[in-house]
Amino acid sequence: QIAAKPVSQQLAAFWRIWTIKEAIIKQRGGSAWQMASIDSTAPSALSVSALQTGELSLAVCTPTPFELTPETIKVTGTL
């Protein structure tokens, strides 16, 4: 997935995949050591939503559908 992107988009693609995998692991109660074994593209009964805004990459994994949008988050302070 990452290598198929233009070089200028590869870092953002990496963080998108990383945050999705992290959200899945946290929802399952797992640990960071499971990161490599998680396929973030595989079909799942869980709902995964990701959002990239500026340099911020967010993802949530829930048992019921939830969509991350700029309206569902509030960023305070500076990044």
Short mmCIF file of C-alpha atoms in Angstrom, two decimals:
data_model
loop_
_atom_site.label_atom_id
_atom_site.label_comp_id
_atom_site.label_asym_id
_atom_site.label_seq_id
_atom_site.Cartn_x
_atom_site.Cartn_y
_atom_site.Cartn_z
CA GLN A 1 0.00 0.00 0.00
CA ILE A 2 2.70 2.50 0.95
CA ALA A 3 5.05 1.83 -1.96
CA ALA A 4 2.20 2.34 -4.43
CA LYS A 5 1.77 5.94 -3.25
CA PRO A 6 3.79 8.87 -4.61
CA VAL A 7 6.85 9.51 -2.44
CA SER A 8 5.30 12.75 -1.16
CA GLN A 9 2.34 10.75 0.27
CA GLN A 10 4.17 7.73 1.68
CA LEU A 11 4.76 9.07 5.20
CA ALA A 12 1.10 10.04 5.58
CA ALA A 13 0.10 6.57 4.31
CA PHE A 14 2.42 4.94 6.85
CA TRP A 15 0.86 6.89 9.75
CA ARG A 16 -2.66 6.13 8.52
CA ILE A 17 -1.94 2.38 8.49
CA TRP A 18 -0.09 2.57 11.84
CA THR A 19 -2.93 4.39 13.62
CA ILE A 20 -5.54 1.99 12.20
CA LYS A 21 -3.52 -1.01 13.42
CA GLU A 22 -3.02 0.65 16.81
CA ALA A 23 -6.77 1.29 17.15
CA ILE A 24 -7.57 -2.36 16.31
CA ILE A 25 -5.02 -3.64 18.83
CA LYS A 26 -6.25 -1.33 21.59
CA GLN A 27 -9.88 -2.30 20.97
CA ARG A 28 -8.93 -5.97 21.31
CA GLY A 29 -6.92 -5.30 24.48
CA GLY A 30 -3.70 -6.42 22.80
CA SER A 31 -0.16 -5.07 22.92
CA ALA A 32 2.14 -3.22 20.53
CA TRP A 33 3.99 -6.48 19.89
CA GLN A 34 1.02 -7.60 17.78
CA MET A 35 1.37 -4.67 15.36
CA ALA A 36 3.12 -6.66 12.60
CA SER A 37 0.51 -9.43 12.62
CA ILE A 38 -2.52 -7.13 12.21
CA ASP A 39 -3.91 -6.82 8.68
CA SER A 40 -5.64 -3.45 8.67
CA THR A 41 -7.22 -4.19 5.28
CA ALA A 42 -8.90 -7.49 6.26
CA PRO A 43 -12.70 -7.54 6.67
CA SER A 44 -13.75 -7.36 10.30
CA ALA A 45 -16.87 -7.28 12.44
CA LEU A 46 -15.40 -4.17 14.05
CA SER A 47 -15.89 -0.65 12.74
CA VAL A 48 -12.68 1.20 11.91
CA SER A 49 -12.62 4.86 10.98
CA ALA A 50 -9.55 6.97 10.21
CA LEU A 51 -9.02 10.68 9.71
CA GLN A 52 -5.98 12.68 8.70
CA THR A 53 -6.08 16.40 9.29
CA GLY A 54 -2.90 18.36 8.81
CA GLU A 55 -0.13 16.39 10.49
CA LEU A 56 -2.57 14.61 12.81
CA SER A 57 -3.53 11.01 12.06
CA LEU A 58 -6.40 9.53 14.08
CA ALA A 59 -8.18 6.18 14.06
CA VAL A 60 -10.86 4.53 16.17
CA CYS A 61 -11.99 0.93 16.28
CA THR A 62 -15.40 0.26 17.79
CA PRO A 63 -17.86 -2.64 17.93
CA THR A 64 -20.53 -0.35 16.44
CA PRO A 65 -20.19 2.01 13.46
CA PHE A 66 -18.58 5.37 14.20
CA GLU A 67 -17.17 7.82 11.68
CA LEU A 68 -14.34 10.18 12.53
CA THR A 69 -14.88 13.54 10.86
CA PRO A 70 -13.40 16.97 11.50
CA GLU A 71 -16.68 17.77 13.26
CA THR A 72 -16.31 14.86 15.73
CA ILE A 73 -12.94 16.02 17.01
CA LYS A 74 -11.82 19.18 18.72
CA VAL A 75 -8.14 20.06 18.76
CA THR A 76 -7.04 22.56 21.37
CA GLY A 77 -3.63 24.14 21.66
CA THR A 78 -0.95 23.82 19.02
CA LEU A 79 0.42 20.78 17.24
#
